[in-house]
Amino acid sequence: MVHFDAPTSADLSPTPIDRKHRAEIEGSLLVPQDGAGISELGPSLEAAYRLAERYPDHDAVLAVYSDFELFDTGLSAVLDRFAAFPGIVHAVVLRSLPPSRLIDDDRVKVTHVGYDADPGAVARAVFDSLTIHRPSRHVHGRR
């Protein structure tokens, strides 16, 4: 779990999804108190690349939850690097319309959570990203 403003106190290295690590995972899902709320993907994207390199035997998943109204210098190059991440890439676009360059890129799964989304839409996207490699995963009550 890497937050915008990386590094933050809520960032979490690969961790088993089990009861023993529940508190750590729940803590990493909170808004970090030491995050400034920047709208740049680049720094956290580079942290995600470093994690993927540090854990080459893990199945990497990069899921970004954002409105994708980003202020990165060289945004086009940042989005290209995002799409080229070595693993599954999931853009969860909150409120705004998803950028067409992500929709048109076969390497990126795009989930749009608009203002009119069903309750639980973000939770389903989180679950999908966290369990994408588990063969028995299932979301109950999915619409």
PDB file of C-alpha atoms in Angstrom:
ATOM      1  CA  MET A   1       0.000   0.000   0.000  1.00  0.00           C
ATOM      2  CA  VAL A   2       1.631   3.219  -1.160  1.00  0.00           C
ATOM      3  CA  HIS A   3      -0.114   6.545  -0.704  1.00  0.00           C
ATOM      4  CA  PHE A   4       0.185   9.722  -2.696  1.00  0.00           C
ATOM      5  CA  ASP A   5       2.857  11.827  -0.926  1.00  0.00           C
ATOM      6  CA  ALA A   6       5.040   8.695  -0.670  1.00  0.00           C
ATOM      7  CA  PRO A   7       6.647   7.926   1.632  1.00  0.00           C
ATOM      8  CA  THR A   8       4.079   8.201   4.433  1.00  0.00           C
ATOM      9  CA  SER A   9       3.607   6.487   7.768  1.00  0.00           C
ATOM     10  CA  ALA A  10       0.663   4.523   6.315  1.00  0.00           C
ATOM     11  CA  ASP A  11       2.641   2.899   3.479  1.00  0.00           C
ATOM     12  CA  LEU A  12       2.786  -0.884   3.820  1.00  0.00           C
ATOM     13  CA  SER A  13       5.135  -3.385   2.175  1.00  0.00           C
ATOM     14  CA  PRO A  14       3.696  -6.662   0.854  1.00  0.00           C
ATOM     15  CA  THR A  15       1.772  -8.225   3.725  1.00  0.00           C
ATOM     16  CA  PRO A  16      -0.262 -11.433   3.967  1.00  0.00           C
ATOM     17  CA  ILE A  17      -4.006 -10.856   4.004  1.00  0.00           C
ATOM     18  CA  ASP A  18      -4.858 -12.692   7.194  1.00  0.00           C
ATOM     19  CA  ARG A  19      -6.085 -12.059  10.756  1.00  0.00           C
ATOM     20  CA  LYS A  20      -2.556 -11.683  12.110  1.00  0.00           C
ATOM     21  CA  HIS A  21      -1.912  -8.670   9.842  1.00  0.00           C
ATOM     22  CA  ARG A  22      -5.417  -7.177   9.926  1.00  0.00           C
ATOM     23  CA  ALA A  23      -4.510  -4.140  12.051  1.00  0.00           C
ATOM     24  CA  GLU A  24      -1.557  -3.284   9.795  1.00  0.00           C
ATOM     25  CA  ILE A  25      -3.705  -3.512   6.681  1.00  0.00           C
ATOM     26  CA  GLU A  26      -6.542  -1.487   8.203  1.00  0.00           C
ATOM     27  CA  GLY A  27      -4.030   1.154   9.315  1.00  0.00           C
ATOM     28  CA  SER A  28      -2.628   1.419   5.809  1.00  0.00           C
ATOM     29  CA  LEU A  29      -6.113   2.034   4.399  1.00  0.00           C
ATOM     30  CA  LEU A  30      -6.514   5.214   6.452  1.00  0.00           C
ATOM     31  CA  VAL A  31      -5.583   8.657   5.181  1.00  0.00           C
ATOM     32  CA  PRO A  32      -1.993   9.148   6.369  1.00  0.00           C
ATOM     33  CA  GLN A  33      -1.603  11.952   8.910  1.00  0.00           C
ATOM     34  CA  ASP A  34       1.713  12.928   7.343  1.00  0.00           C
ATOM     35  CA  GLY A  35       0.331  13.185   3.798  1.00  0.00           C
ATOM     36  CA  ALA A  36      -0.002  16.617   2.230  1.00  0.00           C
ATOM     37  CA  GLY A  37      -2.626  15.636  -0.346  1.00  0.00           C
ATOM     38  CA  ILE A  38      -0.616  16.290  -3.495  1.00  0.00           C
ATOM     39  CA  SER A  39      -2.089  15.416  -6.866  1.00  0.00           C
ATOM     40  CA  GLU A  40       1.030  13.904  -8.405  1.00  0.00           C
ATOM     41  CA  LEU A  41       1.246  10.228  -9.278  1.00  0.00           C
ATOM     42  CA  GLY A  42       4.970  10.165 -10.070  1.00  0.00           C
ATOM     43  CA  PRO A  43       6.464   9.834  -6.556  1.00  0.00           C
ATOM     44  CA  SER A  44       4.135   7.031  -5.437  1.00  0.00           C
ATOM     45  CA  LEU A  45       4.480   5.316  -8.811  1.00  0.00           C
ATOM     46  CA  GLU A  46       8.253   5.224  -8.383  1.00  0.00           C
ATOM     47  CA  ALA A  47       7.772   3.778  -4.868  1.00  0.00           C
ATOM     48  CA  ALA A  48       5.552   1.057  -6.382  1.00  0.00           C
ATOM     49  CA  TYR A  49       8.234   0.237  -8.962  1.00  0.00           C
ATOM     50  CA  ARG A  50      10.826  -0.068  -6.160  1.00  0.00           C
ATOM     51  CA  LEU A  51       8.529  -2.444  -4.260  1.00  0.00           C
ATOM     52  CA  ALA A  52       8.007  -4.594  -7.362  1.00  0.00           C
ATOM     53  CA  GLU A  53      11.779  -4.762  -7.858  1.00  0.00           C
ATOM     54  CA  ARG A  54      12.383  -5.593  -4.163  1.00  0.00           C
ATOM     55  CA  TYR A  55       9.850  -8.453  -4.259  1.00  0.00           C
ATOM     56  CA  PRO A  56      10.400 -10.105  -7.661  1.00  0.00           C
ATOM     57  CA  ASP A  57       8.776 -13.386  -6.559  1.00  0.00           C
ATOM     58  CA  HIS A  58       5.463 -11.657  -5.759  1.00  0.00           C
ATOM     59  CA  ASP A  59       2.644 -11.085  -8.244  1.00  0.00           C
ATOM     60  CA  ALA A  60       2.575  -7.306  -8.489  1.00  0.00           C
ATOM     61  CA  VAL A  61      -0.685  -5.372  -8.622  1.00  0.00           C
ATOM     62  CA  LEU A  62      -0.757  -1.606  -9.009  1.00  0.00           C
ATOM     63  CA  ALA A  63      -4.155  -0.148  -8.182  1.00  0.00           C
ATOM     64  CA  VAL A  64      -4.454   3.630  -8.126  1.00  0.00           C
ATOM     65  CA  TYR A  65      -7.519   5.252  -6.570  1.00  0.00           C
ATOM     66  CA  SER A  66      -7.681   8.834  -7.809  1.00  0.00           C
ATOM     67  CA  ASP A  67      -9.720  11.310  -9.793  1.00  0.00           C
ATOM     68  CA  PHE A  68      -6.726  11.273 -12.181  1.00  0.00           C
ATOM     69  CA  GLU A  69      -6.780  15.065 -12.314  1.00  0.00           C
ATOM     70  CA  LEU A  70      -3.024  15.055 -11.834  1.00  0.00           C
ATOM     71  CA  PHE A  71      -0.468  17.855 -11.775  1.00  0.00           C
ATOM     72  CA  ASP A  72       2.643  15.846 -12.588  1.00  0.00           C
ATOM     73  CA  THR A  73       5.199  17.543 -14.776  1.00  0.00           C
ATOM     74  CA  GLY A  74       5.395  15.363 -17.882  1.00  0.00           C
ATOM     75  CA  LEU A  75       2.009  13.777 -17.164  1.00  0.00           C
ATOM     76  CA  SER A  76       1.990  11.873 -20.458  1.00  0.00           C
ATOM     77  CA  ALA A  77       5.249  10.103 -19.543  1.00  0.00           C
ATOM     78  CA  VAL A  78       3.947   9.375 -16.024  1.00  0.00           C
ATOM     79  CA  LEU A  79       0.774   7.762 -17.428  1.00  0.00           C
ATOM     80  CA  ASP A  80       2.887   5.739 -19.878  1.00  0.00           C
ATOM     81  CA  ARG A  81       5.046   4.501 -16.969  1.00  0.00           C
ATOM     82  CA  PHE A  82       1.878   3.728 -14.986  1.00  0.00           C
ATOM     83  CA  ALA A  83       0.516   1.561 -17.830  1.00  0.00           C
ATOM     84  CA  ALA A  84       3.889  -0.187 -18.242  1.00  0.00           C
ATOM     85  CA  PHE A  85       4.090  -1.297 -14.590  1.00  0.00           C
ATOM     86  CA  PRO A  86       5.313  -4.928 -14.374  1.00  0.00           C
ATOM     87  CA  GLY A  87       2.111  -6.525 -13.133  1.00  0.00           C
ATOM     88  CA  ILE A  88      -1.621  -5.965 -13.140  1.00  0.00           C
ATOM     89  CA  VAL A  89      -2.520  -2.280 -13.471  1.00  0.00           C
ATOM     90  CA  HIS A  90      -5.897  -1.094 -12.177  1.00  0.00           C
ATOM     91  CA  ALA A  91      -7.013   2.539 -12.411  1.00  0.00           C
ATOM     92  CA  VAL A  92      -9.947   3.215 -10.097  1.00  0.00           C
ATOM     93  CA  VAL A  93     -11.161   6.612 -11.248  1.00  0.00           C
ATOM     94  CA  LEU A  94     -13.130   8.472  -8.594  1.00  0.00           C
ATOM     95  CA  ARG A  95     -15.817  10.958  -9.685  1.00  0.00           C
ATOM     96  CA  SER A  96     -14.095  12.278 -12.829  1.00  0.00           C
ATOM     97  CA  LEU A  97     -14.359  10.666 -16.225  1.00  0.00           C
ATOM     98  CA  PRO A  98     -11.480   8.224 -16.792  1.00  0.00           C
ATOM     99  CA  PRO A  99      -8.699   9.579 -19.021  1.00  0.00           C
ATOM    100  CA  SER A 100      -9.172   8.197 -22.532  1.00  0.00           C
ATOM    101  CA  ARG A 101      -5.492   7.239 -22.740  1.00  0.00           C
ATOM    102  CA  LEU A 102      -6.086   4.764 -19.886  1.00  0.00           C
ATOM    103  CA  ILE A 103      -9.366   3.447 -21.311  1.00  0.00           C
ATOM    104  CA  ASP A 104      -7.670   2.866 -24.669  1.00  0.00           C
ATOM    105  CA  ASP A 105      -4.665   1.040 -23.140  1.00  0.00           C
ATOM    106  CA  ASP A 106      -5.176  -2.746 -22.990  1.00  0.00           C
ATOM    107  CA  ARG A 107      -2.607  -3.003 -20.185  1.00  0.00           C
ATOM    108  CA  VAL A 108      -4.850  -1.024 -17.799  1.00  0.00           C
ATOM    109  CA  LYS A 109      -8.074  -2.175 -16.178  1.00  0.00           C
ATOM    110  CA  VAL A 110     -10.251   0.889 -15.552  1.00  0.00           C
ATOM    111  CA  THR A 111     -13.028   1.032 -12.979  1.00  0.00           C
ATOM    112  CA  HIS A 112     -15.044   4.244 -12.893  1.00  0.00           C
ATOM    113  CA  VAL A 113     -16.696   5.114  -9.584  1.00  0.00           C
ATOM    114  CA  GLY A 114     -18.871   8.096 -10.390  1.00  0.00           C
ATOM    115  CA  TYR A 115     -21.184  10.142  -8.213  1.00  0.00           C
ATOM    116  CA  ASP A 116     -24.037   7.765  -9.001  1.00  0.00           C
ATOM    117  CA  ALA A 117     -22.087   4.569  -8.183  1.00  0.00           C
ATOM    118  CA  ASP A 118     -23.774   1.866  -6.150  1.00  0.00           C
ATOM    119  CA  PRO A 119     -22.923   1.790  -2.442  1.00  0.00           C
ATOM    120  CA  GLY A 120     -19.821  -0.320  -1.901  1.00  0.00           C
ATOM    121  CA  ALA A 121     -18.325   0.382  -5.342  1.00  0.00           C
ATOM    122  CA  VAL A 122     -14.990   1.520  -3.910  1.00  0.00           C
ATOM    123  CA  ALA A 123     -14.912  -1.418  -1.474  1.00  0.00           C
ATOM    124  CA  ARG A 124     -15.492  -3.821  -4.384  1.00  0.00           C
ATOM    125  CA  ALA A 125     -12.618  -2.210  -6.311  1.00  0.00           C
ATOM    126  CA  VAL A 126     -10.324  -2.537  -3.275  1.00  0.00           C
ATOM    127  CA  PHE A 127     -11.325  -6.184  -2.813  1.00  0.00           C
ATOM    128  CA  ASP A 128     -10.803  -6.865  -6.520  1.00  0.00           C
ATOM    129  CA  SER A 129      -7.303  -5.372  -6.419  1.00  0.00           C
ATOM    130  CA  LEU A 130      -6.262  -7.116  -3.203  1.00  0.00           C
ATOM    131  CA  THR A 131      -7.483 -10.563  -4.234  1.00  0.00           C
ATOM    132  CA  ILE A 132      -6.903 -10.555  -7.997  1.00  0.00           C
ATOM    133  CA  HIS A 133      -4.481 -13.506  -7.734  1.00  0.00           C
ATOM    134  CA  ARG A 134      -6.648 -15.623  -5.399  1.00  0.00           C
ATOM    135  CA  PRO A 135      -8.479 -18.322  -7.376  1.00  0.00           C
ATOM    136  CA  SER A 136     -11.424 -18.595  -4.959  1.00  0.00           C
ATOM    137  CA  ARG A 137     -12.193 -14.881  -4.618  1.00  0.00           C
ATOM    138  CA  HIS A 138     -15.812 -13.847  -4.791  1.00  0.00           C
ATOM    139  CA  VAL A 139     -17.695 -10.631  -4.074  1.00  0.00           C
ATOM    140  CA  HIS A 140     -21.103 -11.295  -2.524  1.00  0.00           C
ATOM    141  CA  GLY A 141     -24.009  -9.152  -3.623  1.00  0.00           C
ATOM    142  CA  ARG A 142     -22.234  -7.737  -6.658  1.00  0.00           C
ATOM    143  CA  ARG A 143     -24.550  -5.822  -8.942  1.00  0.00           C
TER     144      ARG A 143
END
